[in-house]
XYZ file of C-alpha atoms in Angstrom:
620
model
C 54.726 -33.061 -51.156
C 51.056 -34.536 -51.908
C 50.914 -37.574 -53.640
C 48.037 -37.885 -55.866
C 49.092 -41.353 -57.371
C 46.210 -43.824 -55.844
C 42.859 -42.571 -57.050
C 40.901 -45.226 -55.365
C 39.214 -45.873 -52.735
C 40.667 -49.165 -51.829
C 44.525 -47.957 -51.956
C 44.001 -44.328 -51.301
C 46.644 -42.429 -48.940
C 44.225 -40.221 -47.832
C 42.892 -42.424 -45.028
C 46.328 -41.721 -42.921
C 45.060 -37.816 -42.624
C 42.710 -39.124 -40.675
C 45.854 -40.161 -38.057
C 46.746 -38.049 -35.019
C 49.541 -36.030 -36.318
C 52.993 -38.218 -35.834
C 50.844 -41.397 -34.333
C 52.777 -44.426 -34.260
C 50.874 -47.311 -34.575
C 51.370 -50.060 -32.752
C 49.865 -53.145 -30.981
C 49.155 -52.682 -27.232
C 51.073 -53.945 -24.368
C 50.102 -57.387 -23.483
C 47.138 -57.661 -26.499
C 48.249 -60.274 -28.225
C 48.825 -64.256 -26.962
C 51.065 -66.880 -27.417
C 50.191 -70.709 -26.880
C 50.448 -72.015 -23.715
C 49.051 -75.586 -24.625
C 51.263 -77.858 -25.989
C 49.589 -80.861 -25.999
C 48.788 -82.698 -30.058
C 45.371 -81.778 -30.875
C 43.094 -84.319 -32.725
C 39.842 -83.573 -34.414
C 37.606 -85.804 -35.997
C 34.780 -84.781 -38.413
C 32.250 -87.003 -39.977
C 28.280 -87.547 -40.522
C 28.450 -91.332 -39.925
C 28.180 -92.384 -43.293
C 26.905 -89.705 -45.588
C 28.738 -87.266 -47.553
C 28.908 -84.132 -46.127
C 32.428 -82.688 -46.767
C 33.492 -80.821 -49.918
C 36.899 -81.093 -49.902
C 37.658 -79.210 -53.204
C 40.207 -81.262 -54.317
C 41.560 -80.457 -57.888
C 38.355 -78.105 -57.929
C 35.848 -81.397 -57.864
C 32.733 -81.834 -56.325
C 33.684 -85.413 -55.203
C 32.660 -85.752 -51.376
C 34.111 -87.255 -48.384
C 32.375 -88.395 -45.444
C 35.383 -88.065 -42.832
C 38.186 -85.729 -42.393
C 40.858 -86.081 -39.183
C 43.046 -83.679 -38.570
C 46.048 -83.386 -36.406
C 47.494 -80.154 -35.224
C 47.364 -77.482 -37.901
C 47.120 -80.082 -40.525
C 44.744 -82.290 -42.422
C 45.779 -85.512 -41.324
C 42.851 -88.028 -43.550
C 39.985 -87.574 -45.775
C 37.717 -90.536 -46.504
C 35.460 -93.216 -45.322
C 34.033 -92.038 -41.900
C 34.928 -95.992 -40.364
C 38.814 -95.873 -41.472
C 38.644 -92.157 -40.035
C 37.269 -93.009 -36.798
C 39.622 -95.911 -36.738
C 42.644 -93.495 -37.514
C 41.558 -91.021 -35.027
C 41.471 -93.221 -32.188
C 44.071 -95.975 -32.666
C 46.515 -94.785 -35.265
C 47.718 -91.156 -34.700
C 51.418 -90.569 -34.740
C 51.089 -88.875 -30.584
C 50.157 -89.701 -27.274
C 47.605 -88.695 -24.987
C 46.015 -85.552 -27.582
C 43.474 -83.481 -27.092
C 40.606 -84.721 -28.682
C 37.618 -83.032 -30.231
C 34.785 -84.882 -32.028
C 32.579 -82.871 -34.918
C 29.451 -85.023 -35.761
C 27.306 -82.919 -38.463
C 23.477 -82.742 -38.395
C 20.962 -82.367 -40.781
C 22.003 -80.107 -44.369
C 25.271 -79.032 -42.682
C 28.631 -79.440 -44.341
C 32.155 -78.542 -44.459
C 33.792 -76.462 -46.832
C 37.409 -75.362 -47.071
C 38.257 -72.393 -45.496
C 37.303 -69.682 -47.781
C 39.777 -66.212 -48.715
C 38.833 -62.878 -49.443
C 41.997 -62.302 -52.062
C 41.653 -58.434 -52.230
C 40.997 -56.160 -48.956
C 42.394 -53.394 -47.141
C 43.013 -53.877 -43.026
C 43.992 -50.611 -41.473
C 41.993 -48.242 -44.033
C 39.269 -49.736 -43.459
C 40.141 -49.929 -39.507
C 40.573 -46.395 -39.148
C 37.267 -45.081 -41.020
C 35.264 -47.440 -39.328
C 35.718 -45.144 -36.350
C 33.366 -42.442 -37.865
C 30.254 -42.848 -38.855
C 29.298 -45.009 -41.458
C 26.919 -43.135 -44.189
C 27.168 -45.761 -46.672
C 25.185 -47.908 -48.309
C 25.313 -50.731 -46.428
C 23.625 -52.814 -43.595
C 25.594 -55.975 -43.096
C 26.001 -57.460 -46.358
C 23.094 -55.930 -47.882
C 22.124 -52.404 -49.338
C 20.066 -50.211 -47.367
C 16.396 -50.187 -48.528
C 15.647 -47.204 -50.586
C 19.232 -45.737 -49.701
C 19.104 -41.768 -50.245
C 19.930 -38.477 -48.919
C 17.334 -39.027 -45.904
C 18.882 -41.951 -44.528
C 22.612 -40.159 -44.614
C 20.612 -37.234 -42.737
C 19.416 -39.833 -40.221
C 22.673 -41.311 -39.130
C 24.788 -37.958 -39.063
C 21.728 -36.576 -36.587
C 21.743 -39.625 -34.401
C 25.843 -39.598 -34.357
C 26.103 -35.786 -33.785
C 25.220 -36.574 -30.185
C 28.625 -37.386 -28.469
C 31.738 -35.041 -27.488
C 33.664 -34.634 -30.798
C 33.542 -31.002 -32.392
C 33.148 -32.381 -35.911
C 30.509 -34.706 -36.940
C 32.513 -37.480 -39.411
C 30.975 -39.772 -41.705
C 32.332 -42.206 -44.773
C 31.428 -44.025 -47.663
C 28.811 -41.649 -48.252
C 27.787 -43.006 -51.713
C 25.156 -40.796 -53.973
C 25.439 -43.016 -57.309
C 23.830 -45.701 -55.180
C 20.763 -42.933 -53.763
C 17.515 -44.235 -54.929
C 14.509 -42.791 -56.433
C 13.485 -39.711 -58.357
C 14.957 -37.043 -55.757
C 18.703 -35.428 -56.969
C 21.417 -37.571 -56.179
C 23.129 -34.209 -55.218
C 24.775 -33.412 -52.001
C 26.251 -30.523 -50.707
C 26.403 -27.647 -48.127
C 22.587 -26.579 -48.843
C 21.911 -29.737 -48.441
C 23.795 -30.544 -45.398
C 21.846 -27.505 -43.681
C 19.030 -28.785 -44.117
C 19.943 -32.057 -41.424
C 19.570 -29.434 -38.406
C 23.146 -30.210 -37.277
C 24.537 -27.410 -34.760
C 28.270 -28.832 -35.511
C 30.709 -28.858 -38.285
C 30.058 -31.684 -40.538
C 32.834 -33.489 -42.984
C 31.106 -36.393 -44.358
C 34.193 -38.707 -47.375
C 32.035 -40.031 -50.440
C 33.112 -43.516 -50.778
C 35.793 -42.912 -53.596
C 37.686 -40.884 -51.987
C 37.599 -37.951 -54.261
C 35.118 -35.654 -52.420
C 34.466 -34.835 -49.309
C 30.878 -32.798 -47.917
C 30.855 -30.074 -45.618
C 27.837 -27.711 -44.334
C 28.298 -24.134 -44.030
C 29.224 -24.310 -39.926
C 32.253 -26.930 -41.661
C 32.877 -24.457 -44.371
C 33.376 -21.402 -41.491
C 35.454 -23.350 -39.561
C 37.423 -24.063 -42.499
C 38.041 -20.747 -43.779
C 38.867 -19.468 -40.284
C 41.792 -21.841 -40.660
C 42.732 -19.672 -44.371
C 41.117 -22.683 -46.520
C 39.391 -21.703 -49.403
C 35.871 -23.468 -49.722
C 33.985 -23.585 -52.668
C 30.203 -22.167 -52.607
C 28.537 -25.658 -52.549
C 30.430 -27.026 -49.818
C 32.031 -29.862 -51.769
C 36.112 -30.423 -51.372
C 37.441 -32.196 -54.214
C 40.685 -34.342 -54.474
C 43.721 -34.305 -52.145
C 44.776 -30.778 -52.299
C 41.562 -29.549 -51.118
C 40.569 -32.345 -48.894
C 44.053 -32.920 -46.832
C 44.420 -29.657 -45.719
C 40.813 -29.577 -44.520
C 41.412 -32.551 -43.052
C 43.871 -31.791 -41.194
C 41.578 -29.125 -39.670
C 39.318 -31.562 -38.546
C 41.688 -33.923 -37.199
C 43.912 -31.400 -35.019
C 40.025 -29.811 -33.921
C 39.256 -33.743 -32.399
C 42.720 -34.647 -31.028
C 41.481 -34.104 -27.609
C 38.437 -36.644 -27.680
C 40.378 -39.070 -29.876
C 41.525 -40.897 -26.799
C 44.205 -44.431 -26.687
C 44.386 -44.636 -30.661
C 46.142 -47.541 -30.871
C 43.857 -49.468 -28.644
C 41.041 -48.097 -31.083
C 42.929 -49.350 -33.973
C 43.884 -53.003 -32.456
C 39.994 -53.255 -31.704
C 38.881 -52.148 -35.099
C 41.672 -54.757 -36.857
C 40.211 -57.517 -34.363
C 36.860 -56.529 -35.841
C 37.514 -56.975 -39.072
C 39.779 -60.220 -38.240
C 36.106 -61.311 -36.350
C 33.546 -60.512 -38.862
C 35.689 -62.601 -41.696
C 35.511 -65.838 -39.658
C 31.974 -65.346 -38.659
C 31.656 -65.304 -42.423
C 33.556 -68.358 -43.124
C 37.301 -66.445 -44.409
C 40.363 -68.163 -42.997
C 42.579 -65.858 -45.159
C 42.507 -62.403 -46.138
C 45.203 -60.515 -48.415
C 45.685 -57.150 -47.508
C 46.268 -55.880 -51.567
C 47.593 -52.323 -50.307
C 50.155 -52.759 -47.675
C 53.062 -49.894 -47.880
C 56.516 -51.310 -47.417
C 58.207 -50.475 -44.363
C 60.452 -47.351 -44.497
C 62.454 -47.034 -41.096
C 63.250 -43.478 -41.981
C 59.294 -43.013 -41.922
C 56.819 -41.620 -38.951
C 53.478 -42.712 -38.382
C 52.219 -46.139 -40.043
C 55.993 -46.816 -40.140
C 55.954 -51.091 -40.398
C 52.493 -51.657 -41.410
C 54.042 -55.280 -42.714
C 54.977 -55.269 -38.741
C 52.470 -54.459 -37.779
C 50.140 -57.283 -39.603
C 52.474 -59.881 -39.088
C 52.089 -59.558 -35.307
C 48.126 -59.597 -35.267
C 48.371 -62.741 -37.325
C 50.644 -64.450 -35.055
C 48.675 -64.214 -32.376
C 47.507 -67.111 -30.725
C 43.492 -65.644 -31.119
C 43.689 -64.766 -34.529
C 41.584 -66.397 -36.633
C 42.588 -65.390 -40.228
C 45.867 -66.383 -41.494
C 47.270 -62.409 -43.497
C 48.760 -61.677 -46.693
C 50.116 -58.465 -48.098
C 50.809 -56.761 -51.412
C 53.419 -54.209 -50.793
C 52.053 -50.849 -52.078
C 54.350 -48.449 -54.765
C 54.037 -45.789 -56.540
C 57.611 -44.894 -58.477
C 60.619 -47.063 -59.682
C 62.396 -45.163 -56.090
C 59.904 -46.907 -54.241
C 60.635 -50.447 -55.198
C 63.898 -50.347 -55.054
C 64.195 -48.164 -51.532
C 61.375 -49.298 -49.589
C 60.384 -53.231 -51.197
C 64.096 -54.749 -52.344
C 66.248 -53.814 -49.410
C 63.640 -55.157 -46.799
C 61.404 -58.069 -48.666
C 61.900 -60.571 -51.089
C 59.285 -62.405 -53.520
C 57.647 -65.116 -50.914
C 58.648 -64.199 -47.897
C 56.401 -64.989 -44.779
C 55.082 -68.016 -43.457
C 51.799 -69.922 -42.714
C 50.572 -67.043 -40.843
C 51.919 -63.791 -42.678
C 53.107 -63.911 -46.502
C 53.763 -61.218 -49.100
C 53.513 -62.577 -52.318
C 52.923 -59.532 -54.421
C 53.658 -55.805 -55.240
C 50.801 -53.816 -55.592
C 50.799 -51.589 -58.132
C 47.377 -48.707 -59.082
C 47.116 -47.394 -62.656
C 43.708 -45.819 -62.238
C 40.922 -44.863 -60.302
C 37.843 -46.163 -59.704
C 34.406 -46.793 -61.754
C 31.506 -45.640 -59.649
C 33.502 -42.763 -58.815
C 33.811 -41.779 -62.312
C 37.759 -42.049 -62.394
C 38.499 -45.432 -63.781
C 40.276 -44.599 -66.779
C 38.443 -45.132 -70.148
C 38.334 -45.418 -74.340
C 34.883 -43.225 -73.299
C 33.498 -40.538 -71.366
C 31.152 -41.167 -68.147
C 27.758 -41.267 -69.475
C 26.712 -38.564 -66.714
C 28.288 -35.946 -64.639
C 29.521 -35.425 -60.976
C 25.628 -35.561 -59.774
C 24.862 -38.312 -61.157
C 22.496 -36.716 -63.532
C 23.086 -38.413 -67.371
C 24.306 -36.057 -70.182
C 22.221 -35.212 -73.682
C 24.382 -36.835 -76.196
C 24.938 -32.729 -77.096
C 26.513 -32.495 -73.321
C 28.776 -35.762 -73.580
C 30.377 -34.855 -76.781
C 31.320 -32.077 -74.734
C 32.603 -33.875 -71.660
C 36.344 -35.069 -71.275
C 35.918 -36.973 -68.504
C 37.561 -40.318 -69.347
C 38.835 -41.111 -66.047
C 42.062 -40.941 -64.672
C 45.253 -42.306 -65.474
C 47.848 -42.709 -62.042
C 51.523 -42.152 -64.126
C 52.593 -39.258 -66.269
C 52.660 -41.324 -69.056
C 53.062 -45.009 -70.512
C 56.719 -45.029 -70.071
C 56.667 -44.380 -66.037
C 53.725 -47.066 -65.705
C 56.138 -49.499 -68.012
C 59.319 -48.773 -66.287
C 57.735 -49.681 -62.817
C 56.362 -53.052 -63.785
C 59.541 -53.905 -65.674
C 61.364 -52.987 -62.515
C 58.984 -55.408 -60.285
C 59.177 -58.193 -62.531
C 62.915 -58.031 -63.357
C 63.217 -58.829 -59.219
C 61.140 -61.669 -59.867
C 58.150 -60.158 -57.867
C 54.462 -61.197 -59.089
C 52.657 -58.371 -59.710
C 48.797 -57.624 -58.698
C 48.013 -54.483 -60.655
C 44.771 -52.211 -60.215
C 42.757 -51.677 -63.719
C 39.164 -50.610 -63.458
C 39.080 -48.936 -67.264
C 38.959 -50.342 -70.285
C 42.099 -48.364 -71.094
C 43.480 -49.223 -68.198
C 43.305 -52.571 -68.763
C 44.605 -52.398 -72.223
C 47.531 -50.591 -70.856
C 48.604 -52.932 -68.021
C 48.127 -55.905 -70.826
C 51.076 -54.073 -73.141
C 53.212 -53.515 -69.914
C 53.089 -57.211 -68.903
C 53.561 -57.918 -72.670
C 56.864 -56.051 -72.636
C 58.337 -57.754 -70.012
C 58.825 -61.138 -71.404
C 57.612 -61.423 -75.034
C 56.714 -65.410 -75.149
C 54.508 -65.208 -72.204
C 56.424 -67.764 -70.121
C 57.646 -66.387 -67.089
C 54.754 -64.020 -66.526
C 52.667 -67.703 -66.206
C 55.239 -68.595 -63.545
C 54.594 -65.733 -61.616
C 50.315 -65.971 -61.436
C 50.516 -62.396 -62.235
C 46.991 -60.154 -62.241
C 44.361 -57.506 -62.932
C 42.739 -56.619 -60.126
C 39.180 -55.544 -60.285
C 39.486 -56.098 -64.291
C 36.154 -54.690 -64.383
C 35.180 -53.963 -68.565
C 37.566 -56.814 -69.611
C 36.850 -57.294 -73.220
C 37.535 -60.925 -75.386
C 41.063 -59.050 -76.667
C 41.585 -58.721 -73.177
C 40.773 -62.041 -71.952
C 42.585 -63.565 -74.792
C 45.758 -61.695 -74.000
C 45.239 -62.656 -70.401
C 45.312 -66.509 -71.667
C 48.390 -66.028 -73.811
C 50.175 -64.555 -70.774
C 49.245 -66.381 -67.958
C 47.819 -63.410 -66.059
C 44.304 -63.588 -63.714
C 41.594 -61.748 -63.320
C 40.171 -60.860 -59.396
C 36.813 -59.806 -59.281
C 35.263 -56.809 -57.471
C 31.912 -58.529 -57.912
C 29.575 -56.180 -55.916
C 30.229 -54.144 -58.770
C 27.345 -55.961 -60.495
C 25.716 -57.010 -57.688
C 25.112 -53.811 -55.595
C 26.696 -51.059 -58.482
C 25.158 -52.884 -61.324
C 22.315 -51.026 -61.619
C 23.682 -47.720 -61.474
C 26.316 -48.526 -63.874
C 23.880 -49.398 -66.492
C 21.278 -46.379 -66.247
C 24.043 -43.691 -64.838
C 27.687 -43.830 -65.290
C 28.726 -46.448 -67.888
C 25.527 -47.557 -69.995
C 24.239 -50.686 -70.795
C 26.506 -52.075 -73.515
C 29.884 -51.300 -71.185
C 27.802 -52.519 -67.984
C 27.533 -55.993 -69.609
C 31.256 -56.175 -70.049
C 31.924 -55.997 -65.755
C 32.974 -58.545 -64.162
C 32.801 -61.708 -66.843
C 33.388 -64.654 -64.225
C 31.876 -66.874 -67.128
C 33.978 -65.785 -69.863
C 37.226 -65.815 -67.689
C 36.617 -69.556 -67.490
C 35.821 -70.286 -71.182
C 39.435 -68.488 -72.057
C 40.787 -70.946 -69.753
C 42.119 -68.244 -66.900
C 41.384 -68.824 -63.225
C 39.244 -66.009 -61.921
C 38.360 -64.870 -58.183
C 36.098 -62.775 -56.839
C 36.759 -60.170 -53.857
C 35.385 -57.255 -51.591
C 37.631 -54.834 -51.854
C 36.616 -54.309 -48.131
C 35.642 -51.468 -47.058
C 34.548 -50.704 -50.790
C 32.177 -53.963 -50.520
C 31.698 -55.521 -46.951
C 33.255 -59.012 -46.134
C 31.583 -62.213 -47.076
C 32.711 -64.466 -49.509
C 29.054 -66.444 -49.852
C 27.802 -62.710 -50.701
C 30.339 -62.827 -53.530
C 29.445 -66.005 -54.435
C 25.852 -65.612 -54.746
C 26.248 -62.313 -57.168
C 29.047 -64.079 -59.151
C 26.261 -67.215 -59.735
C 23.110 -64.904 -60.042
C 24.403 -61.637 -61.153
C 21.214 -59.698 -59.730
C 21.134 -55.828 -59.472
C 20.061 -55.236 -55.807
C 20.071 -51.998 -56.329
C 17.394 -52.115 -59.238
C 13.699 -50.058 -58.607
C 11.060 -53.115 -58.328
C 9.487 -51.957 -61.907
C 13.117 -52.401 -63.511
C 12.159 -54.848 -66.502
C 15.311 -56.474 -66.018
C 17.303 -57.280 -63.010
C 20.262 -59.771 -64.100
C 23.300 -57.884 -65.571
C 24.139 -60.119 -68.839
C 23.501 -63.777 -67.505
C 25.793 -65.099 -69.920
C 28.174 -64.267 -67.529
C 26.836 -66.369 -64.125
C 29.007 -69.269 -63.149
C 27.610 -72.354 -61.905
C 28.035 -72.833 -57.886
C 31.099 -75.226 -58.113
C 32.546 -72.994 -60.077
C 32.031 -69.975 -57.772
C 33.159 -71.806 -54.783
C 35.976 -72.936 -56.535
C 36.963 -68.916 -56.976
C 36.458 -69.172 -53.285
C 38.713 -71.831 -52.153
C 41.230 -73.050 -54.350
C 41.922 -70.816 -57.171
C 41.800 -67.887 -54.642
C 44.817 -69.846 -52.431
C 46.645 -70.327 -56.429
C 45.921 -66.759 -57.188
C 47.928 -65.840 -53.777
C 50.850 -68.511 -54.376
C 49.296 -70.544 -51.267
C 46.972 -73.147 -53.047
C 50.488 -75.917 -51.559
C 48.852 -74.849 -47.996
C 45.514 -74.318 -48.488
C 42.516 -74.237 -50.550
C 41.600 -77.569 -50.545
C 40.967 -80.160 -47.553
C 44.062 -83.047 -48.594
C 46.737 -84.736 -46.845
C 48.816 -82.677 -45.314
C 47.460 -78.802 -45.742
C 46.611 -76.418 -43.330
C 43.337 -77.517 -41.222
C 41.679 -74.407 -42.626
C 37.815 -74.981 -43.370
C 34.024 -73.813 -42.245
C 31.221 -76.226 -40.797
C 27.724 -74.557 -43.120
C 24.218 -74.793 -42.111
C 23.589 -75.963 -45.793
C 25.493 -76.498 -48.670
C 26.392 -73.591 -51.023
C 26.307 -76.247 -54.305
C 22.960 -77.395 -53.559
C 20.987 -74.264 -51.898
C 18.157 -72.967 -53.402
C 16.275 -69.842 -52.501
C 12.769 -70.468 -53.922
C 12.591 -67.095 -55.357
C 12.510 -67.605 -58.866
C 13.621 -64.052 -60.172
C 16.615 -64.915 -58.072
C 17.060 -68.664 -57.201
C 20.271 -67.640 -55.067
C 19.074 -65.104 -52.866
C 19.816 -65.491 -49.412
C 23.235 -67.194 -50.292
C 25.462 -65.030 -47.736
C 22.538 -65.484 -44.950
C 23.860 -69.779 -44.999
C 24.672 -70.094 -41.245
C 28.545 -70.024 -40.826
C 28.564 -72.462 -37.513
C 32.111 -72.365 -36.654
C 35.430 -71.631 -38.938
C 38.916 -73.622 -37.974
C 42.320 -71.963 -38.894
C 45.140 -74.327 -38.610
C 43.165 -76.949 -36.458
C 41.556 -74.620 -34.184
C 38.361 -73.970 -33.958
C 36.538 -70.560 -33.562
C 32.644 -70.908 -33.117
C 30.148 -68.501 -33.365
């Protein structure tokens, strides 16, 4: 049976139809490394009497000039003479190794920075195909439209495969006046000689040309007259297709897939993250083929000796049956260690904004093109998104299930309605608002949160994390396309999080939004539509809601380690946590661009120099 129950991109199941039939994943032979060292390891860090080290403690801006560490801890943080001192007369071992960090110039040390919300093996697997998105590095492509998806499926058609595959193929982003449409006339037009199946970013459609569509219907699929394949029981079966036409040329997947995962685990640290939580992780089943132990799985990549992120997990359900037959008889709330934790249960109540499925009060302001209704054609429309249970009741049920086994829940919310709706579910599960505080319960993505929302949030302890490109890269579109300006002003309120007194965070969502958390940071503080045409007369999306840079790199560091029930280990530089933190070119609190439409800009392009993760240090 089909499950249509995740109708996002970030926690979609459609990603495993992309697997070899009955592939079992799992790490290679001899990939992964255990220490061999055992010698005490002492590092001392310090700019000979100036400040340069932002330890974060309590969320401050105090500075140190000296940290030592010892191990995988943070062994002093203080005056640079009493650290030198302790570093080279006073530690509690003999004969350690001994590494010396002198800082030059601007650069400074941060804590180790977390990317709270992200998806691992999805994002692994697609990142084998082409990628038609919008995206180059941490910034969108330059005048991003239909000619530059043409360009990279014609310079990727050239290899083996029988199929040409793409992803994140994203329309609502294309700029200028051409149609944001694509289909198979379209596709036709790119002068490919193979079959083409190209995902759209949400997840919801898929493209195919008509060489695609022939294949297709040899197979007895039925495919509509523009080419397009919409939701799971048109797109799996086609995918399947696909996938059993490329079996041949797929090769050693699980060597792919480790390589992909160490990709990922790379491009984090090179970005300063020394912890990533995986917010879509399905429990493991034993009874299950495939991605049986994905938990497994994770927990042995982050255990190795190389890896340079430490790994959470939110453990994925869909249905009261799943909790209590795939999380309670294998997990329990905490479990894990400094390397690999699960602190939550995941749970998805909606879909997805920019792909028109977030579920809301309204209707989209525009249709599947992209192409904005007469107020004649939206009284018409009855597209308010999508809601994930059959009704209240089932969505209720779950989460009272969850929290009754004293699990902390992280629950997806894109729509207004949405939101409203997981607000009354929490409600009902303790009616004073107490033990929801206790268990840093939240709204993830949370992304028109209005001040009834953010209130109720207060009253019951529960946090708001941030899917911030949404305003930075989506902003645009969601104020002249799909939502309008008066609901575009409402995304993402960083600002007004803080004045109810809630602890907010920011995250990628990756591979929705690519890694960086100084990317975040910068859109969170300046809240500038990079996606806006040069003659836009405005470009910031409702500055009353940018945050100030200590309080973005706050989201970054500690609340982020709070919001994941690891802010006792790390999130701060103090006595005693983890040695997790990031030597930067230039400090985030102080850097300026010079541009004065955006003083920010540039913020994710501060040189990450070298990240440490428990004491160890990986430079780049």
């Amino acid at each position: 049976m089909i499950s249509h129950h995740f109708s996002c991109s970030c926690c979609n199941p459609m990603w495993k139809y992309f697997l070899p039939e009955g592939v079992q994943l799992t790490v290679p032979t001899g990939a992964l490394k255990t220490t061999s060292d055992q010698r005490d390891r002492v590092t001392l860090i310090h700019k000979r009497g100036e400040e340069a080290i932002i330890p974060m403690k309590d969320g401050e801006p105090s500075m140190a000039e000296a940290m030592v560490t010892l191990n995988d801890k943070v062994y002093f943080v203080g005056d640079w003479q009493r650290a030198e001192y302790i570093a080279t007369h006073e530690m509690p071992v003999k004969d350690p190794q001994f590494q010396l960090c002198e800082l030059k110039g601007e650069e400074v040390i941060v804590p180790g920075m977390i990317d709270p919300h992200m998806h691992i093996l999805p994002t692994a697997l697609i990142n084998l195909f082409l990628d038609a998105g919008p995206f180059d590095g941490q910034v969108l492509r330059k005048n991003y439209n239909v000619e530059d998806v043409k360009s990279i499926l014609r310079d990727g058609s050239n290899t083996d495969m029988p199929w040409v595959l793409a992803h994140d193929v994203d329309p609502s982003l294309f700029t200028g006046a051409q149609s944001k449409a694509l289909n198979k006339s379209v596709l036709d037009t790119f002068g490919i000689d193979k079959p083409i199946f190209a995902m759209n970013a949400s997840m919801h459609l898929a493209y195919t040309n008509s060489l695609g569509a022939e294949r297709l219907q040899e197979e007895g699929l039925e495919v509509s007259e523009d080419g397009i394949l919409q939701e799971a029981p048109e797109i799996i079966p086609a995918l399947k297709v696909v996938v059993g036409d490329c079996r041949a040329q797929v090769g050693d997947f699980n060597q792919l897939m480790f390589e992909q995962v160490q990709e990922i685990f790379a491009t984090a640290s090179k970005r300063g993250i020394t912890t990533l939580l995986d917010a879509g992780v399905e429990p493991s089943d034993p009874n299950a083929s495939g991605l049986a132990d994905q938990p497994g799985y994770l927990s042995a990549m982050a255990h190795d000796e190389n890896c340079p992120v430490r790994l959470g997990a939110a453990l994925a359900v869909e249905t009261v049956d799943d909790f209590t037959q795939k999380v309670q008889p294998h997990f329990h709330p905490g479990q894990g260690d400094d390397y690999f934790f699960t602190p939550f249960v995941k749970i998805v109540s909606d879909g997805s904004n920019q792909g028109m499925t977030g579920y809301q009060y309204q209707t989209y302001c525009c249709n599947e093109d992209y192409v904005v209704y007469t107020p004649q054609q939206r009284e018409k429309s009855d597209n308010y998104g999508l809601f994930n249970f059959p009704d209240a009741d089932a969505f209720e049920a779950l989460v009272k299930t969850a929290h009754e086994a004293n699990w902390p829940l992280m629950i997806h919310a894109n729509g207004d309605h949405a939101i409203s709706r997981t607000i009354k579910a929490y409600k009902k599960v303790c009616k004073d608002g107490e033990t929801l505080k206790k268990g840093r319960n939240r709204i993830e993505h949370c992304s028109l949160a209005s001040d009834d929302h953010l209130q109720d949030m207060q009253d019951y302890g529960i946090s708001p994390s941030f899917l911030i490109g949404h305003v930075g890269y989506w902003g645009y579109s969601f104020k002249t396309l799909t939502l309008g300006e008066e609901r575009a002003n409402l995304l993402d309120r960083c600002k007004s999080a803080l004045k109810h007194g809630l602890k907010y965070t920011v995250h990628s969502d990756n591979s929705v939004s690519p890694l960086g958390v100084l990317r975040m940071m910068e859109q969170s503080i300046s809240r500038y539509m990079e996606g806006a045409p040069a003659e836009a007369p405005e470009k910031i999306l409702n500055a009353n809601e940018c945050v100030t840079p200590l309080e973005a790199l706050r989201a970054a560091t500690l609340d982020a380690a709070w919001q994941c029930h690891m802010d006792h280990k790390i999130g701060s530089l103090e006595e005693g946590k983890l040695a997790d933190f990031v030597l930067l070119a230039q400090s985030p609190l102080t850097y300026q661009s010079g541009n004065p439409e955006n003083p920010v800009a540039g913020m994710r392009d501060i040189g990450v120099l070298a990240t440490w993760k428990g004491g160890k240090k990986f430079k780049y």
